[in-house]
mmCIF file of C-alpha atoms in Angstrom:
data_model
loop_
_atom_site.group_PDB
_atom_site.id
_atom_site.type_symbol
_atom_site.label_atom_id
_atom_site.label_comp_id
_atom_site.label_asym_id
_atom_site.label_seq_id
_atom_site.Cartn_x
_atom_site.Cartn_y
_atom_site.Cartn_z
ATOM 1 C CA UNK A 1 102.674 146.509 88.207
ATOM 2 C CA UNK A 2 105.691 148.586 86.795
ATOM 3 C CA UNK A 3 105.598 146.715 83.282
ATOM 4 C CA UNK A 4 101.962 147.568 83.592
ATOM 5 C CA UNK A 5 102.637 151.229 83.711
ATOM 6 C CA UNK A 6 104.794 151.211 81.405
ATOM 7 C CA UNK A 7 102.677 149.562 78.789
ATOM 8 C CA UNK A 8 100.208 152.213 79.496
ATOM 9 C CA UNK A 9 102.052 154.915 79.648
ATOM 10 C CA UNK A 10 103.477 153.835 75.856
ATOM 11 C CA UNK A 11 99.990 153.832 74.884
ATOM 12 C CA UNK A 12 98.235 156.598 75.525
ATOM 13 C CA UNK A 13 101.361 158.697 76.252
ATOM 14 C CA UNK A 14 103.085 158.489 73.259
ATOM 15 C CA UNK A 15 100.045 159.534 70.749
ATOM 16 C CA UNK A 16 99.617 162.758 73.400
ATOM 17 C CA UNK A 17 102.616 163.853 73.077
ATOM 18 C CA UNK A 18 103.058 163.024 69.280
ATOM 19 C CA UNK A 19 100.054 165.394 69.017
ATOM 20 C CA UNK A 20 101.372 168.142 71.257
ATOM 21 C CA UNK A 21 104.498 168.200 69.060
ATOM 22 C CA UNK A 22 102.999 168.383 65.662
ATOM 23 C CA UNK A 23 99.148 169.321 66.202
ATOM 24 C CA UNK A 24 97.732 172.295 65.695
ATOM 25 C CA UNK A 25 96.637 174.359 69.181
ATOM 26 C CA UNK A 26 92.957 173.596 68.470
ATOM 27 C CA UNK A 27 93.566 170.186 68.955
ATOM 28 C CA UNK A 28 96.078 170.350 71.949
ATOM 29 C CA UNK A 29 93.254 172.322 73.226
ATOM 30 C CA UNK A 30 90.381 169.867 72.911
ATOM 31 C CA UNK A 31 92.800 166.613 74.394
ATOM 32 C CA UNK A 32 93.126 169.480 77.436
ATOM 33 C CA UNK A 33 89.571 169.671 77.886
ATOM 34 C CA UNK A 34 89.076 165.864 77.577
ATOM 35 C CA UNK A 35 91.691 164.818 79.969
ATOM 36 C CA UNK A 36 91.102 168.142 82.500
ATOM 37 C CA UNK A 37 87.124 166.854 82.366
ATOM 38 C CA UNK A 38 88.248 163.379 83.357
ATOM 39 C CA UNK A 39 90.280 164.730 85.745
ATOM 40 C CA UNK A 40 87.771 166.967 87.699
ATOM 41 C CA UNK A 41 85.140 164.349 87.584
ATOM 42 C CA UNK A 42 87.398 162.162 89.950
ATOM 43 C CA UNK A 43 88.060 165.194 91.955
ATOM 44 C CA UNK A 44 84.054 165.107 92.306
ATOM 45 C CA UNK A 45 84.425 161.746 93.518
ATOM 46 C CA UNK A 46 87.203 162.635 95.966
ATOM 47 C CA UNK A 47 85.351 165.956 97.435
ATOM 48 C CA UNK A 48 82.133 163.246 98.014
ATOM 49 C CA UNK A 49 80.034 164.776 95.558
ATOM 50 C CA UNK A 50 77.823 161.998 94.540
ATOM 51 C CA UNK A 51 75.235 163.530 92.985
ATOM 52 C CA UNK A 52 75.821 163.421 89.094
ATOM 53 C CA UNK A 53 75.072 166.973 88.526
ATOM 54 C CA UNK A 54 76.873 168.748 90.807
ATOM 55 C CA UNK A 55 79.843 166.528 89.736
ATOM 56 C CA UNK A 56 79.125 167.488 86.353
ATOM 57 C CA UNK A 57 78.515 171.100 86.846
ATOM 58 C CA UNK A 58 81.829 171.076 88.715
ATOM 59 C CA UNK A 59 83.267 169.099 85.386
ATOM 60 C CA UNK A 60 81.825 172.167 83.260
ATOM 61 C CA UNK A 61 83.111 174.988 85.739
ATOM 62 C CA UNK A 62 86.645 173.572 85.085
ATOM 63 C CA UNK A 63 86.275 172.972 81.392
ATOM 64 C CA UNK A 64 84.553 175.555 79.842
ATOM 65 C CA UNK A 65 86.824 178.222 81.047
ATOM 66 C CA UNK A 66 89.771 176.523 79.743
ATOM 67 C CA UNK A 67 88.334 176.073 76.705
ATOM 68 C CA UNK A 68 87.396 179.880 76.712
ATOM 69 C CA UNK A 69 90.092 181.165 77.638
ATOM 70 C CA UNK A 70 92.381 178.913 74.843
ATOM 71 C CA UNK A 71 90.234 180.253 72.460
ATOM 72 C CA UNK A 72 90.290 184.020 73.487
ATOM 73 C CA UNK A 73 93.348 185.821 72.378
ATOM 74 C CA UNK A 74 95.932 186.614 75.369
ATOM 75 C CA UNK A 75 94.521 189.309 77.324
ATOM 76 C CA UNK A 76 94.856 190.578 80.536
ATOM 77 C CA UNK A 77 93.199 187.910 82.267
ATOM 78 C CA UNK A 78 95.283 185.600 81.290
ATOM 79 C CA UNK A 79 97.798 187.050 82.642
ATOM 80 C CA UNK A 80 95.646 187.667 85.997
ATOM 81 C CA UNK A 81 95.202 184.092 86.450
ATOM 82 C CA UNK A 82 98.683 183.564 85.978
ATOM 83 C CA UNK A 83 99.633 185.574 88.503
ATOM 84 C CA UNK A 84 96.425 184.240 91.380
ATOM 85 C CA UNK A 85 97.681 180.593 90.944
ATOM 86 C CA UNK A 86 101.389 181.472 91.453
ATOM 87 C CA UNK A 87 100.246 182.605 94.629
ATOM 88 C CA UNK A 88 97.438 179.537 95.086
ATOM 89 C CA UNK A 89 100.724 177.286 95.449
ATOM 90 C CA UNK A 90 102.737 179.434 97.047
ATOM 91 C CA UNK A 91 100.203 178.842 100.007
ATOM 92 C CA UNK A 92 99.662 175.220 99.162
ATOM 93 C CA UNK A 93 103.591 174.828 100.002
ATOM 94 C CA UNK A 94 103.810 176.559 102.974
ATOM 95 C CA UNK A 95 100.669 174.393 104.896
ATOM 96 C CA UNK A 96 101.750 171.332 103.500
ATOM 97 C CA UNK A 97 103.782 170.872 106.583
ATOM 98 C CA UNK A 98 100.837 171.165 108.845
ATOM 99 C CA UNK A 99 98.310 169.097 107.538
ATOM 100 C CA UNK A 100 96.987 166.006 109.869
ATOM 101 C CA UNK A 101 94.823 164.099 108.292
ATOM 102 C CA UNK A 102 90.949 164.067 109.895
ATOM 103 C CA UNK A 103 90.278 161.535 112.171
ATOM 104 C CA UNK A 104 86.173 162.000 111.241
ATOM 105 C CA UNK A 105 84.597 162.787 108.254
ATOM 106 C CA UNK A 106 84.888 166.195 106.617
ATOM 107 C CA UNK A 107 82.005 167.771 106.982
ATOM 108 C CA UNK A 108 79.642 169.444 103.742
ATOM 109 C CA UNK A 109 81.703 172.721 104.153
ATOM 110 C CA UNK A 110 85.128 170.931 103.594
ATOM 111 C CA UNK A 111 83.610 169.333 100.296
ATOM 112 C CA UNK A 112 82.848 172.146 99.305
ATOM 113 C CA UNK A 113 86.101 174.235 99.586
ATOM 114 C CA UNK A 114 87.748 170.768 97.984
ATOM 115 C CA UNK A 115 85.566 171.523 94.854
ATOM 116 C CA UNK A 116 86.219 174.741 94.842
ATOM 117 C CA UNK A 117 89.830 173.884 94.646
ATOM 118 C CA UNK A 118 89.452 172.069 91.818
ATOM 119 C CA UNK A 119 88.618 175.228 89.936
ATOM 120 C CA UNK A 120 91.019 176.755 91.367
ATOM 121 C CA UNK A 121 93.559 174.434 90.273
ATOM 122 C CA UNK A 122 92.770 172.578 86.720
ATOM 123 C CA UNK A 123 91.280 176.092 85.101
ATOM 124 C CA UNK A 124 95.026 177.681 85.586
ATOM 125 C CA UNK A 125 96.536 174.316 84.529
ATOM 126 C CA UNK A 126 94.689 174.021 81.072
ATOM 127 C CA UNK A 127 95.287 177.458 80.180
ATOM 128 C CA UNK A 128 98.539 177.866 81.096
ATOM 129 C CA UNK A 129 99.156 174.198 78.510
ATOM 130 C CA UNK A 130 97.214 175.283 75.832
ATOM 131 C CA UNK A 131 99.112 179.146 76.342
ATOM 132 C CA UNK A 132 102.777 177.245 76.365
ATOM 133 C CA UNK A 133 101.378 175.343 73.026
ATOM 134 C CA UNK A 134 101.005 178.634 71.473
ATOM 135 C CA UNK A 135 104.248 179.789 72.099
ATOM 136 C CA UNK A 136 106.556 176.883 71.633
ATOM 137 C CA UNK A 137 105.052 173.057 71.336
ATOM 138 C CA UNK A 138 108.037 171.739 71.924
ATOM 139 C CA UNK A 139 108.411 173.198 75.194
ATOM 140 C CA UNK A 140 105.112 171.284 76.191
ATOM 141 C CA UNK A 141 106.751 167.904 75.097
ATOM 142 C CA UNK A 142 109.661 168.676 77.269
ATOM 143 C CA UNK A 143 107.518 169.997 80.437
ATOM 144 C CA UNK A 144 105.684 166.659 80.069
ATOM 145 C CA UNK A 145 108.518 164.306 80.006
ATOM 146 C CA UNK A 146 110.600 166.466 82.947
ATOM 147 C CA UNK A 147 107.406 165.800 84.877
ATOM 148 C CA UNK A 148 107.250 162.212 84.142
ATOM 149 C CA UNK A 149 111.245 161.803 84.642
ATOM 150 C CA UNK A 150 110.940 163.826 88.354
ATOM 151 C CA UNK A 151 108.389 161.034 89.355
ATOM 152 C CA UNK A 152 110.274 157.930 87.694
ATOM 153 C CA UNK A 153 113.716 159.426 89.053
ATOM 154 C CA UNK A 154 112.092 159.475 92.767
ATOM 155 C CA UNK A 155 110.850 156.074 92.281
ATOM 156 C CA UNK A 156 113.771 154.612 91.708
ATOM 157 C CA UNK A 157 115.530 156.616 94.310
ATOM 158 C CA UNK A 158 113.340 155.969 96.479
ATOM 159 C CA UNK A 159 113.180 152.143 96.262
ATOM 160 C CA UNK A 160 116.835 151.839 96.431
ATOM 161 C CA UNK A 161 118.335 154.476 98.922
ATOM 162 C CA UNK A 162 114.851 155.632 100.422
ATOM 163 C CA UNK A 163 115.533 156.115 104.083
ATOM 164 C CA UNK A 164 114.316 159.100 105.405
ATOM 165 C CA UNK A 165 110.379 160.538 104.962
ATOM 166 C CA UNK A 166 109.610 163.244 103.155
ATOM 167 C CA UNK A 167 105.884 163.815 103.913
ATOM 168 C CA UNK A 168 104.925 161.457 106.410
ATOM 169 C CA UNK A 169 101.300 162.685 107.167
ATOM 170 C CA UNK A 170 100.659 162.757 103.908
ATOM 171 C CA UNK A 171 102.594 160.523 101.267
ATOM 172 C CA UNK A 172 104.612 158.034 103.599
ATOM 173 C CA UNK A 173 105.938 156.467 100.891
ATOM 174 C CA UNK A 174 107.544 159.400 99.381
ATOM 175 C CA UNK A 175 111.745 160.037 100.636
ATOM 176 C CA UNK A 176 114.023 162.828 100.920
ATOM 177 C CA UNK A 177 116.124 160.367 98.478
ATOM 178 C CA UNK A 178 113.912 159.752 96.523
ATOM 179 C CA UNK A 179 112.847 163.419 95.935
ATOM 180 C CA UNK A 180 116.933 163.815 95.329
ATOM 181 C CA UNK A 181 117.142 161.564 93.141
ATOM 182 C CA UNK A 182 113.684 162.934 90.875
ATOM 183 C CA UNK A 183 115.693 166.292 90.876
ATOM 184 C CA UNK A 184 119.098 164.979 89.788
ATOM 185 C CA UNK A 185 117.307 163.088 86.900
ATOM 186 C CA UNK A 186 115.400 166.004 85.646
ATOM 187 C CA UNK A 187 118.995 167.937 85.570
ATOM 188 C CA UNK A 188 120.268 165.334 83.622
ATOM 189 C CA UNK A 189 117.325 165.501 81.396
ATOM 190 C CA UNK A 190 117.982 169.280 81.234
ATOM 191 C CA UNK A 191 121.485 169.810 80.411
ATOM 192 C CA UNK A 192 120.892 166.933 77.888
ATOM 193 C CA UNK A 193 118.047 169.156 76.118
ATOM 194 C CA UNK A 194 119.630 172.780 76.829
ATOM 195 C CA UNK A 195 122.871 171.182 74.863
ATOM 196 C CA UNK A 196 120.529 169.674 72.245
ATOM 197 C CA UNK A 197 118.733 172.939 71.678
ATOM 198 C CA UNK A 198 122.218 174.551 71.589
ATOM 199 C CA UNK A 199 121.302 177.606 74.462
ATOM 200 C CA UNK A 200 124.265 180.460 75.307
ATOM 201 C CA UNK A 201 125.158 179.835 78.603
ATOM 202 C CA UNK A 202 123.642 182.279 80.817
ATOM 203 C CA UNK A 203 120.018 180.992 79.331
ATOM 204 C CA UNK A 204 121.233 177.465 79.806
ATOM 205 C CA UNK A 205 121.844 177.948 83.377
ATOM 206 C CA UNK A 206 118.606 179.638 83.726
ATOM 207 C CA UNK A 207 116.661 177.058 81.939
ATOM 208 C CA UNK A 208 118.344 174.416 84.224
ATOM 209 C CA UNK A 209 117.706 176.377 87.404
ATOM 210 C CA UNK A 210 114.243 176.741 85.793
ATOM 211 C CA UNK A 211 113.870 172.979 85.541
ATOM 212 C CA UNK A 212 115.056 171.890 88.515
ATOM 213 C CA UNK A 213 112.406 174.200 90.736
ATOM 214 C CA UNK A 214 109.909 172.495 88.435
ATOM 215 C CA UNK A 215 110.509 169.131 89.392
ATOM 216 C CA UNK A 216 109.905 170.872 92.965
ATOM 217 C CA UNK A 217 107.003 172.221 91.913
ATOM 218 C CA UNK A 218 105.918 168.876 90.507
ATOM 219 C CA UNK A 219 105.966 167.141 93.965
ATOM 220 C CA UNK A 220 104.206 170.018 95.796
ATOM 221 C CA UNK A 221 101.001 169.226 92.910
ATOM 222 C CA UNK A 222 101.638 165.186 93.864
ATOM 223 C CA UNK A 223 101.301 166.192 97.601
ATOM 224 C CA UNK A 224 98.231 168.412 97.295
ATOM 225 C CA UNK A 225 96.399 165.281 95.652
ATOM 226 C CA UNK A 226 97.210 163.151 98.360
ATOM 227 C CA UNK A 227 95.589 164.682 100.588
ATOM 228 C CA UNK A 228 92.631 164.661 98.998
ATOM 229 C CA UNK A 229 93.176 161.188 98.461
ATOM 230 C CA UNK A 230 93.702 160.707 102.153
ATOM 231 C CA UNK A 231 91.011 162.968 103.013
ATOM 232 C CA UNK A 232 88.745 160.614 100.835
ATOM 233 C CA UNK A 233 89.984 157.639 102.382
ATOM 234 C CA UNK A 234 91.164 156.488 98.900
ATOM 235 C CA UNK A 235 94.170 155.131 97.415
ATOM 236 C CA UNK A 236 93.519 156.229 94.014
ATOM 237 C CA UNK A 237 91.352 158.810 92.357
ATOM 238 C CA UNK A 238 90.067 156.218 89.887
ATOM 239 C CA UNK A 239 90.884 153.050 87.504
ATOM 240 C CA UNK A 240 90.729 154.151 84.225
ATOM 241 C CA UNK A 241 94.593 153.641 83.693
ATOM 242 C CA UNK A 242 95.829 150.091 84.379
ATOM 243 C CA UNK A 243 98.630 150.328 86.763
ATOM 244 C CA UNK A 244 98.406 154.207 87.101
ATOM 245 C CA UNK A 245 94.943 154.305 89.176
ATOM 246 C CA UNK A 246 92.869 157.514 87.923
ATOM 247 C CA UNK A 247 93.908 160.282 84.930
ATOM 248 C CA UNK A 248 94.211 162.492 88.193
ATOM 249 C CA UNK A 249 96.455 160.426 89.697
ATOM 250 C CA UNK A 250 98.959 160.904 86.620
ATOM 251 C CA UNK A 251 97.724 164.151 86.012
ATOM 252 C CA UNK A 252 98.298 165.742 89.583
ATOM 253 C CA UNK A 253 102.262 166.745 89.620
ATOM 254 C CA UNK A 254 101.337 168.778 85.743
ATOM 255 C CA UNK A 255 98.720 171.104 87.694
ATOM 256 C CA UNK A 256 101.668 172.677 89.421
ATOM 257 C CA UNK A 257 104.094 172.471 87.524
ATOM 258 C CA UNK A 258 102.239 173.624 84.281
ATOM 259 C CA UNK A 259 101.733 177.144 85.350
ATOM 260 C CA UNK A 260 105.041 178.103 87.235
ATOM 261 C CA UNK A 261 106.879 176.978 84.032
ATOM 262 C CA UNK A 262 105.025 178.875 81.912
ATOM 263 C CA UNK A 263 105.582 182.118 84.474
ATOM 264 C CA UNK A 264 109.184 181.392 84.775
ATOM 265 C CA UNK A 265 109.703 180.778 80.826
ATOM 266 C CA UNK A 266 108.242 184.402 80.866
ATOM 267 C CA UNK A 267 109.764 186.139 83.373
ATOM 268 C CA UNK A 268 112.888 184.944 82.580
ATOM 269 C CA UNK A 269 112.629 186.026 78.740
ATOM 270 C CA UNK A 270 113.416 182.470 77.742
ATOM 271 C CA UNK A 271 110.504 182.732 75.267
ATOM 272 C CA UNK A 272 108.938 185.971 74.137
ATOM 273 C CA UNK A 273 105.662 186.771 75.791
ATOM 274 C CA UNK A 274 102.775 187.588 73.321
ATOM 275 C CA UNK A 275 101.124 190.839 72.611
ATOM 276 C CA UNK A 276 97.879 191.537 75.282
ATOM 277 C CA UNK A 277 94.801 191.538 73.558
ATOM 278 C CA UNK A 278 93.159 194.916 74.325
#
């Protein structure tokens, strides 16, 4: 299974992020869409929409205002969004701790809220990528692979010293050593980088401080999808990556983490915000 992942991983990850890199935003924009489409038609699956065209009116309500608002110049909105999903996971963290999983079936209502999530969640995700893309590609490339190191890190951790559950109603595989271990390999990762990139101290210490929360972050998005998952009485969201189940499945910790980088890499000055369209 793990050499399995990793083949995959190789292959479709390392074109991605070659294109991130050194493609233009257009581009970047378009393998957004593609993956954010995939993405939300699984999340169809998950909220038990099984008619075809609400899935796929769901699958446009998620990608045509990403691709709108990557194409639109920043503006306010943007900015609006920004701020409304900051808050969207802000919420998500603090009822994590609560949730029980259903003992029935959810009812139309709870489907419906689930989709509605989805809107909620992949529209802010795919603009605040293709935004970050604008500004500074490479940051992308390094959001991507502290993302992927956070879940490889708790893995790892996990397997070896993983004693005590983090999320037990919801991820019972997942450990408080594990999640310890995800965060000390994305530190690693970023002092490694912030020395690379040659940062004055006080923004290295920011940008590690800024890194660290991410790979936070990152788990809170991994969470969130397992409850769908649970909720749907599935293991995976689909099977179109060998070893990896669904492209939400490997998609799920960036949703998170995607926007509260961007915000933080903002707030914190570490890259200059662009001009509001009026």
């Amino acid at each position: 299974m793990l050499k399995q992942r990793i083949l995959t991983a190789a292959a479709l990850g390392l074109p991605a992020l070659a294109l991130v890199a050194w493609g233009p935003n257009w581009a970047v924009l378009a393998l957004v869409a593609l993956v954010l489409g995939l993405a939300t038609w699984e999340w169809g699956g998950l909220a038990r929409l099984e008619n075809p065209l609400a899935r796929g009116a769901l699958v446009a309500a998620v990608v045509v205002p990403v691709v709108a608002l990557g194409l639109a110049p920043v503006a306010g909105l943007h900015y609006l969004i920004l701020g409304l999903v900051l808050l969207w996971w802000l919420v998500i963290l603090l009822l994590l701790p609560f949730y029980r999983e259903r003992e029935t079936a959810a009812p139309a209502s709870s489907r419906t809220l689930f989709a509605v999530a989805a809107i909620m969640t992949l529209v802010p995700a795919g603009m605040g990528l293709v935004w970050l893309h604008a500004l500074a590609p490479l940051l992308v490339v390094y959001l991507v692979v502290l993302v992927g190191l956070a879940d490889t890190g708790a893995y790892f951790a996990g397997k070896a010293f993983g004693r005590n559950p983090l999320a037990p109603h919801i991820s019972p595989g997942k450990t408080r050593e594990g999640l310890l271990g995800g965060l000390l390999t994305v530190l690693a990762f970023a002092i490694v980088v912030a020395a690379v990139w040659g940062l004055e101290p006080m923004d290295a210490m920011v940008f590690l401080l800024l890194s660290v929360l991410i790979g936070l972050v990152s788990v809170v998005g991994d969470l969130f999808e397992s409850i769908l998952k649970r909720q749907a009485g599935e293991k995976d969201s689909g099977s179109l990556l060998p070893g990896h189940g669904g492209i939400l499945d490997r998609f799920d910790s960036m949703v998170a983490a995607a926007p509260v980088f961007l915000a933080g890499l903002l707030w914190l000055a570490l890259i200059p915000a662009p001009p509001v369209a009026a």
